PDB file of C-alpha atoms and ligand atoms in Angstrom:
ATOM      1  CA  ILE A   1       2.565   4.211   1.390  1.00 97.00           C
ATOM      2  CA  ILE A   2       5.038   0.722   1.523  1.00 98.00           C
ATOM      3  CA  MET A   3       5.006   0.428   5.871  1.00 98.00           C
ATOM      4  CA  ASP A   4       8.624  -0.675   6.587  1.00 98.00           C
ATOM      5  CA  GLY A   5      10.974  -1.472   9.301  1.00 98.00           C
ATOM      6  CA  ASN A   6       8.347  -2.779  12.019  1.00 98.00           C
ATOM      7  CA  GLY A   7      10.803  -5.473  12.683  1.00 98.00           C
ATOM      8  CA  ARG A   8      14.011  -3.080  12.870  1.00 98.00           C
ATOM      9  CA  TRP A   9      11.940  -1.611  15.480  1.00 98.00           C
ATOM     10  CA  ALA A  10      10.744  -3.936  17.621  1.00 98.00           C
ATOM     11  CA  LYS A  11      14.220  -5.073  17.087  1.00 98.00           C
ATOM     12  CA  LYS A  12      16.222  -1.738  18.549  1.00 98.00           C
ATOM     13  CA  ARG A  13      13.656  -2.132  21.838  1.00 98.00           C
ATOM     14  CA  PHE A  14      14.449  -6.073  22.066  1.00 98.00           C
ATOM     15  CA  LEU A  15      10.793  -6.481  21.595  1.00 98.00           C
ATOM     16  CA  PRO A  16       9.945  -9.489  19.509  1.00 98.00           C
ATOM     17  CA  ARG A  17       8.456  -8.212  15.705  1.00 98.00           C
ATOM     18  CA  ALA A  18       4.587  -8.830  16.550  1.00 98.00           C
ATOM     19  CA  MET A  19       5.078  -5.865  18.880  1.00 98.00           C
ATOM     20  CA  GLY A  20       6.442  -3.430  15.705  1.00 98.00           C
ATOM     21  CA  HIS A  21       3.677  -4.552  13.553  1.00 98.00           C
ATOM     22  CA  ARG A  22       1.270  -3.467  16.929  1.00 98.00           C
ATOM     23  CA  GLN A  23       3.036  -0.172  16.712  1.00 98.00           C
ATOM     24  CA  GLY A  24       2.820  -0.213  12.997  1.00 98.00           C
ATOM     25  CA  ALA A  25      -0.836  -0.100  13.258  1.00 96.00           C
ATOM     26  CA  GLN A  26      -1.177   2.579  15.811  1.00 97.00           C
ATOM     27  CA  ALA A  27       1.039   4.628  13.221  1.00 97.00           C
ATOM     28  CA  LEU A  28      -1.124   3.918  10.290  1.00 95.00           C
ATOM     29  CA  ASP A  29      -4.484   4.457  12.525  1.00 93.00           C
ATOM     30  CA  LYS A  30      -3.092   8.098  13.665  1.00 95.00           C
ATOM     31  CA  LEU A  31      -2.408   9.163  10.558  1.00 96.00           C
ATOM     32  CA  THR A  32      -5.144   7.963   7.833  1.00 92.00           C
ATOM     33  CA  LYS A  33      -6.938  10.317  10.739  1.00 89.00           C
ATOM     34  CA  GLU A  34      -4.590  12.820  10.666  1.00 91.00           C
ATOM     35  CA  ALA A  35      -4.005  12.775   6.837  1.00 91.00           C
ATOM     36  CA  GLU A  36      -7.904  14.276   6.499  1.00 83.00           C
ATOM     37  CA  GLY A  37      -6.867  17.913   6.714  1.00 87.00           C
ATOM     38  CA  LEU A  38      -4.173  17.804   4.781  1.00 93.00           C
ATOM     39  CA  GLY A  39      -6.277  17.021   1.653  1.00 90.00           C
ATOM     40  CA  VAL A  40      -4.876  13.915   0.415  1.00 92.00           C
ATOM     41  CA  GLU A  41      -8.056  11.846  -0.887  1.00 91.00           C
ATOM     42  CA  TYR A  42      -7.020   8.205  -1.635  1.00 93.00           C
ATOM     43  CA  ILE A  43      -3.797   6.762   0.720  1.00 94.00           C
ATOM     44  CA  THR A  44      -3.429   2.463  -0.435  1.00 94.00           C
ATOM     45  CA  VAL A  45      -1.246   0.541   2.073  1.00 94.00           C
ATOM     46  CA  TYR A  46       1.128  -2.530   1.404  1.00 94.00           C
ATOM     47  CA  ALA A  47       0.357  -4.112   4.636  1.00 92.00           C
ATOM     48  CA  PHE A  48       1.120  -7.375   3.485  1.00 92.00           C
ATOM     49  CA  SER A  49       3.192  -9.205   0.507  1.00 92.00           C
ATOM     50  CA  THR A  50       2.781 -12.346  -1.421  1.00 89.00           C
ATOM     51  CA  GLU A  51       6.175 -13.010  -0.209  1.00 93.00           C
ATOM     52  CA  ASN A  52       5.463 -12.105   3.099  1.00 94.00           C
ATOM     53  CA  TRP A  53       3.456 -15.783   3.311  1.00 93.00           C
ATOM     54  CA  LYS A  54       7.501 -16.745   3.659  1.00 96.00           C
ATOM     55  CA  ARG A  55       8.253 -15.985   7.180  1.00 97.00           C
ATOM     56  CA  SER A  56       6.892 -17.774  10.531  1.00 97.00           C
ATOM     57  CA  LYS A  57       3.181 -19.057  10.872  1.00 96.00           C
ATOM     58  CA  ASP A  58       3.758 -17.175  13.744  1.00 97.00           C
ATOM     59  CA  GLU A  59       4.585 -13.530  12.217  1.00 97.00           C
ATOM     60  CA  VAL A  60       1.834 -14.065   9.856  1.00 95.00           C
ATOM     61  CA  ASP A  61      -0.877 -14.589  12.298  1.00 94.00           C
ATOM     62  CA  SER A  62       0.419 -11.301  14.783  1.00 96.00           C
ATOM     63  CA  ILE A  63      -0.078  -9.139  10.938  1.00 94.00           C
ATOM     64  CA  MET A  64      -2.990 -11.255  10.214  1.00 92.00           C
ATOM     65  CA  GLY A  65      -4.312 -10.848  13.960  1.00 92.00           C
ATOM     66  CA  LEU A  66      -3.954  -7.117  13.537  1.00 93.00           C
ATOM     67  CA  LEU A  67      -5.781  -7.044  10.014  1.00 89.00           C
ATOM     68  CA  ARG A  68      -9.040  -8.225  11.436  1.00 87.00           C
ATOM     69  CA  GLU A  69      -8.511  -5.985  14.694  1.00 90.00           C
ATOM     70  CA  TYR A  70      -8.230  -2.728  13.142  1.00 87.00           C
ATOM     71  CA  ILE A  71     -11.176  -3.605   9.731  1.00 82.00           C
ATOM     72  CA  ASN A  72     -13.110  -4.605  12.429  1.00 83.00           C
ATOM     73  CA  ARG A  73     -13.036  -1.590  14.583  1.00 84.00           C
ATOM     74  CA  PHE A  74     -12.906   0.438  11.375  1.00 79.00           C
ATOM     75  CA  PHE A  75     -15.639  -0.564  10.437  1.00 76.00           C
ATOM     76  CA  ASN A  76     -18.035  -0.034  13.763  1.00 79.00           C
ATOM     77  CA  ASP A  77     -16.556   3.790  13.695  1.00 79.00           C
ATOM     78  CA  LYS A  78     -19.577   5.280  12.836  1.00 75.00           C
ATOM     79  CA  LYS A  79     -17.638   8.881  12.667  1.00 76.00           C
ATOM     80  CA  SER A  80     -15.785   8.389  10.472  1.00 73.00           C
ATOM     81  CA  ILE A  81     -15.674   9.458   7.316  1.00 71.00           C
ATOM     82  CA  LEU A  82     -13.015   7.536   5.445  1.00 73.00           C
ATOM     83  CA  LYS A  83     -14.078   4.443   3.088  1.00 76.00           C
ATOM     84  CA  ILE A  84     -11.814   1.153   2.896  1.00 76.00           C
ATOM     85  CA  ARG A  85     -11.255  -1.374   0.030  1.00 79.00           C
ATOM     86  CA  SER A  86      -9.027  -4.436  -0.152  1.00 76.00           C
ATOM     87  CA  ALA A  87      -6.279  -4.202  -2.879  1.00 79.00           C
ATOM     88  CA  GLY A  88      -4.872  -7.602  -3.673  1.00 76.00           C
ATOM     89  CA  ASP A  89      -4.309 -10.796  -4.395  1.00 71.00           C
ATOM     90  CA  LEU A  90      -6.788 -12.379  -1.621  1.00 66.00           C
ATOM     91  CA  THR A  91      -6.983 -16.099  -2.868  1.00 63.00           C
ATOM     92  CA  ALA A  92      -5.626 -17.367   0.555  1.00 62.00           C
ATOM     93  CA  LEU A  93      -7.933 -15.236   1.916  1.00 53.00           C
ATOM     94  CA  SER A  94     -10.841 -16.160   0.225  1.00 43.00           C
ATOM     95  CA  PRO A  95     -11.650 -17.236  -3.866  1.00 44.00           C
ATOM     96  CA  ASP A  96     -10.604 -14.754  -6.161  1.00 48.00           C
ATOM     97  CA  LEU A  97      -9.358 -13.986  -9.994  1.00 54.00           C
ATOM     98  CA  ARG A  98      -7.045 -11.895 -10.657  1.00 82.00           C
ATOM     99  CA  ALA A  99      -7.284  -9.483 -13.576  1.00 81.00           C
ATOM    100  CA  VAL A 100      -5.338 -11.138 -15.919  1.00 84.00           C
ATOM    101  CA  THR A 101      -6.458 -14.608 -14.985  1.00 83.00           C
ATOM    102  CA  LYS A 102     -10.310 -12.409 -15.813  1.00 85.00           C
ATOM    103  CA  ILE A 103      -9.921 -11.591 -19.007  1.00 90.00           C
ATOM    104  CA  ALA A 104      -7.664 -14.546 -19.941  1.00 90.00           C
ATOM    105  CA  GLU A 105     -11.039 -16.259 -19.260  1.00 90.00           C
ATOM    106  CA  ASP A 106     -13.218 -13.864 -21.049  1.00 92.00           C
ATOM    107  CA  VAL A 107     -11.448 -14.929 -23.964  1.00 94.00           C
ATOM    108  CA  LYS A 108     -11.767 -18.448 -23.466  1.00 94.00           C
ATOM    109  CA  ALA A 109     -15.717 -18.259 -23.551  1.00 96.00           C
ATOM    110  CA  GLY A 110     -15.156 -16.008 -26.734  1.00 96.00           C
ATOM    111  CA  LYS A 111     -16.627 -12.458 -24.813  1.00 95.00           C
ATOM    112  CA  ILE A 112     -13.780 -10.924 -25.849  1.00 94.00           C
ATOM    113  CA  GLN A 113     -10.682 -11.169 -28.687  1.00 96.00           C
ATOM    114  CA  PRO A 114      -7.750 -11.408 -27.701  1.00 93.00           C
ATOM    115  CA  GLU A 115      -6.967  -7.944 -30.189  1.00 95.00           C
ATOM    116  CA  ASP A 116      -9.231  -6.479 -27.514  1.00 94.00           C
ATOM    117  CA  ILE A 117      -6.901  -6.653 -24.180  1.00 93.00           C
ATOM    118  CA  ASN A 118      -5.524  -2.921 -23.524  1.00 93.00           C
ATOM    119  CA  ASP A 119      -4.013  -1.564 -21.012  1.00 92.00           C
ATOM    120  CA  GLN A 120      -7.326   0.100 -19.313  1.00 93.00           C
ATOM    121  CA  MET A 121      -8.954  -3.142 -20.002  1.00 92.00           C
ATOM    122  CA  ILE A 122      -6.106  -4.395 -17.587  1.00 90.00           C
ATOM    123  CA  SER A 123      -6.807  -1.475 -15.265  1.00 91.00           C
ATOM    124  CA  ASP A 124     -10.379  -1.742 -14.964  1.00 91.00           C
ATOM    125  CA  ASN A 125      -9.312  -5.131 -13.150  1.00 87.00           C
ATOM    126  CA  LEU A 126      -7.610  -4.680 -11.538  1.00 87.00           C
ATOM    127  CA  ASP A 127      -9.104  -4.551  -7.298  1.00 86.00           C
ATOM    128  CA  THR A 128      -7.456  -0.791  -7.485  1.00 90.00           C
ATOM    129  CA  ALA A 129     -10.096  -0.388 -10.699  1.00 90.00           C
ATOM    130  CA  GLY A 130     -11.864   3.496 -10.446  1.00 91.00           C
ATOM    131  CA  ILE A 131      -9.106   5.148  -7.343  1.00 92.00           C
ATOM    132  CA  PRO A 132      -6.268   6.329  -9.033  1.00 94.00           C
ATOM    133  CA  ASP A 133      -3.464   5.228 -10.166  1.00 95.00           C
ATOM    134  CA  PRO A 134      -1.032   6.666  -7.202  1.00 96.00           C
ATOM    135  CA  GLU A 135       0.696   9.853  -7.623  1.00 97.00           C
ATOM    136  CA  LEU A 136       3.316   9.392  -4.552  1.00 98.00           C
ATOM    137  CA  ILE A 137       4.606   6.064  -3.320  1.00 98.00           C
ATOM    138  CA  ILE A 138       6.165   6.086   0.411  1.00 98.00           C
ATOM    139  CA  ARG A 139       8.834   4.091   1.528  1.00 98.00           C
ATOM    140  CA  THR A 140       9.679   3.516   5.032  1.00 98.00           C
ATOM    141  CA  SER A 141      13.490   2.372   6.371  1.00 98.00           C
ATOM    142  CA  GLY A 142      15.062   2.875   3.660  1.00 98.00           C
ATOM    143  CA  GLU A 143      14.854   0.633   1.429  1.00 97.00           C
ATOM    144  CA  PHE A 144      15.589   1.305  -2.524  1.00 97.00           C
ATOM    145  CA  ARG A 145      12.526  -1.269  -4.528  1.00 97.00           C
ATOM    146  CA  THR A 146       9.273  -1.908  -4.650  1.00 96.00           C
ATOM    147  CA  SER A 147       8.866  -5.422  -3.376  1.00 96.00           C
ATOM    148  CA  ASN A 148       5.976  -6.017  -5.888  1.00 93.00           C
ATOM    149  CA  PHE A 149       3.616  -2.928  -4.340  1.00 94.00           C
ATOM    150  CA  LEU A 150       0.773  -1.986  -6.899  1.00 94.00           C
ATOM    151  CA  MET A 151       3.654  -2.624  -9.869  1.00 92.00           C
ATOM    152  CA  TRP A 152       1.067  -2.073 -12.910  1.00 93.00           C
ATOM    153  CA  GLN A 153      -0.556   1.117 -11.262  1.00 94.00           C
ATOM    154  CA  SER A 154       2.638   2.632 -10.212  1.00 96.00           C
ATOM    155  CA  ALA A 155       4.409   2.889 -13.633  1.00 95.00           C
ATOM    156  CA  TYR A 156       4.373   6.654 -13.487  1.00 96.00           C
ATOM    157  CA  SER A 157       4.607   6.791  -9.875  1.00 98.00           C
ATOM    158  CA  GLU A 158       6.917   9.259  -7.730  1.00 98.00           C
ATOM    159  CA  TYR A 159       9.012   7.618  -5.410  1.00 98.00           C
ATOM    160  CA  TYR A 160      10.047   9.180  -1.676  1.00 98.00           C
ATOM    161  CA  ILE A 161      12.139   7.335   0.703  1.00 98.00           C
ATOM    162  CA  THR A 162      12.662   7.697   3.922  1.00 98.00           C
ATOM    163  CA  ASP A 163      15.101   6.285   6.707  1.00 98.00           C
ATOM    164  CA  LYS A 164      12.359   6.406   9.458  1.00 98.00           C
ATOM    165  CA  LEU A 165      11.274   3.279  10.420  1.00 98.00           C
ATOM    166  CA  TRP A 166       7.533   2.853   9.946  1.00 98.00           C
ATOM    167  CA  PRO A 167       5.935   2.876  13.645  1.00 98.00           C
ATOM    168  CA  ASP A 168       7.971   6.210  14.055  1.00 98.00           C
ATOM    169  CA  PHE A 169       6.314   8.161  10.570  1.00 98.00           C
ATOM    170  CA  ASN A 170       3.867  10.603  11.727  1.00 98.00           C
ATOM    171  CA  VAL A 171       2.292  13.168   9.753  1.00 97.00           C
ATOM    172  CA  GLU A 172       5.449  15.409   9.761  1.00 98.00           C
ATOM    173  CA  ASP A 173       6.722  12.715   7.740  1.00 98.00           C
ATOM    174  CA  LEU A 174       3.343  13.022   5.510  1.00 98.00           C
ATOM    175  CA  LYS A 175       3.749  16.587   4.941  1.00 98.00           C
ATOM    176  CA  ASP A 176       7.537  16.438   4.090  1.00 98.00           C
ATOM    177  CA  ALA A 177       7.449  13.930   1.577  1.00 98.00           C
ATOM    178  CA  ILE A 178       4.192  15.645   0.178  1.00 97.00           C
ATOM    179  CA  LYS A 179       6.169  19.046  -0.199  1.00 97.00           C
ATOM    180  CA  ALA A 180       9.640  17.143  -2.012  1.00 98.00           C
ATOM    181  CA  TYR A 181       6.273  15.950  -3.893  1.00 98.00           C
ATOM    182  CA  GLN A 182       5.808  19.157  -4.848  1.00 97.00           C
ATOM    183  CA  THR A 183       9.167  19.961  -6.562  1.00 97.00           C
ATOM    184  CA  ARG A 184       9.010  16.790  -8.956  1.00 97.00           C
ATOM    185  CA  ASP A 185       8.889  18.218 -12.414  1.00 93.00           C
ATOM    186  CA  ARG A 186       6.127  15.004 -13.534  1.00 93.00           C
ATOM    187  CA  ARG A 187       7.038  14.866 -17.662  1.00 92.00           C
ATOM    188  CA  PHE A 188       5.248  11.181 -18.201  1.00 92.00           C
ATOM    189  CA  GLY A 189       7.606  10.780 -21.431  1.00 93.00           C
ATOM    190  CA  GLY A 190       6.438  14.282 -22.912  1.00 93.00           C
ATOM    191  CA  ARG A 191       9.279  17.263 -22.650  1.00 85.00           C
ATOM    192  CA  LYS A 192       7.936  21.179 -21.382  1.00 76.00           C
ATOM    193  CA  GLU A 193       7.287  23.326 -24.157  1.00 75.00           C
ATOM    194  CA  GLY A 194       9.633  26.893 -24.714  1.00 61.00           C
TER     195      GLY A 194
HETATM  196  C1  IPE B 201       6.847  -4.280   7.436  1.00 51.91           C
HETATM  197  O1  IPE B 201       7.973  -3.897   8.543  1.00 51.91           O
HETATM  198  C2  IPE B 201       5.348  -4.806   7.640  1.00 51.91           C
HETATM  199  C3  IPE B 201       5.392  -6.134   6.904  1.00 51.91           C
HETATM  200  C4  IPE B 201       6.132  -6.781   5.638  1.00 51.91           C
HETATM  201  C5  IPE B 201       4.374  -6.980   7.103  1.00 51.91           C
HETATM  202  P1  IPE B 201       8.549  -5.780   7.868  1.00 51.91           P
HETATM  203  O2  IPE B 201       8.350  -6.968   8.895  1.00 51.91           O
HETATM  204  O3  IPE B 201       9.075  -6.051   7.015  1.00 51.91           O
HETATM  205  O4  IPE B 201      10.160  -4.190   9.083  1.00 51.91           O
HETATM  206  P2  IPE B 201      11.586  -4.928   8.832  1.00 51.91           P
HETATM  207  O5  IPE B 201      11.558  -4.547   7.302  1.00 51.91           O
HETATM  208  O6  IPE B 201      12.202  -6.429   9.513  1.00 51.91           O
HETATM  209  O7  IPE B 201      12.281  -4.047   9.736  1.00 51.91           O
HETATM  210  C1  IPE B 202       7.333  -4.986   1.921  1.00 51.91           C
HETATM  211  O1  IPE B 202       7.954  -4.970   2.970  1.00 51.91           O
HETATM  212  C2  IPE B 202       6.529  -5.222   2.446  1.00 51.91           C
HETATM  213  C3  IPE B 202       5.364  -4.750   3.179  1.00 51.91           C
HETATM  214  C4  IPE B 202       5.749  -3.083   3.665  1.00 51.91           C
HETATM  215  C5  IPE B 202       4.318  -4.861   3.668  1.00 51.91           C
HETATM  216  P1  IPE B 202       9.309  -6.455   2.915  1.00 51.91           P
HETATM  217  O2  IPE B 202       9.698  -5.642   4.229  1.00 51.91           O
HETATM  218  O3  IPE B 202       8.307  -7.572   3.116  1.00 51.91           O
HETATM  219  O4  IPE B 202      10.320  -6.090   1.439  1.00 51.91           O
HETATM  220  P2  IPE B 202      11.556  -6.883   1.037  1.00 51.91           P
HETATM  221  O5  IPE B 202      11.267  -8.036   1.590  1.00 51.91           O
HETATM  222  O6  IPE B 202      12.097  -6.080   1.909  1.00 51.91           O
HETATM  223  O7  IPE B 202      12.069  -6.043   0.095  1.00 51.91           O
HETATM  224 MG1   MG B 203      10.833  -4.948   5.630  1.00 51.91          MG
END
């Protein structure tokens, strides 16, 4: 889910952008709990993009504060059956290497040959290793672009764009998105027999 539209949600209400992010975090909290009952096994959310560092320090701080708050709360919630993993370039948060850099290091060290590099190797070295590629990508607030979300993993994902602003998105909207997904004809470059 590309959770977009927090700023517009706040603006419509003459509230500071930080309030939009707070409301957006609440919407996600509620949705993940309700999605459990729908048989959804994995939800990957776009909470902060590399490009979002361009925003004001105030706004970045408000988003990071919310991340900290919700992650702490999640880990202290003993009843939850949800598991949480982070994905993305965490270099600004902790020292970490990205997939392509790791593979290049292995080539340099003579552990693998350049001709050994294939798409599986790249997938296995991404933070999302072991998590299936997203079947459905939802973007809220009506924007028709990926904004750099799961570029590698989304090669064959189905997109669903809704005008709803992220803080207003609820489980009924998620059901609508899943219904739309169920009508898609996924061909993966092949064609139907007969
Ligand atoms: C999405 O809401 C949340 C993040 C990008 C962190 P925005 O802050 O982009 O909201 P708009 O697009 O300005 O409405
Ligand atoms: C994408 O939204 C990033 C997140 C939702 C975290 P943006 O609001 O940053 O994307 P652009 O700038 O409209 O492409
Ligand atoms: Mg936005």
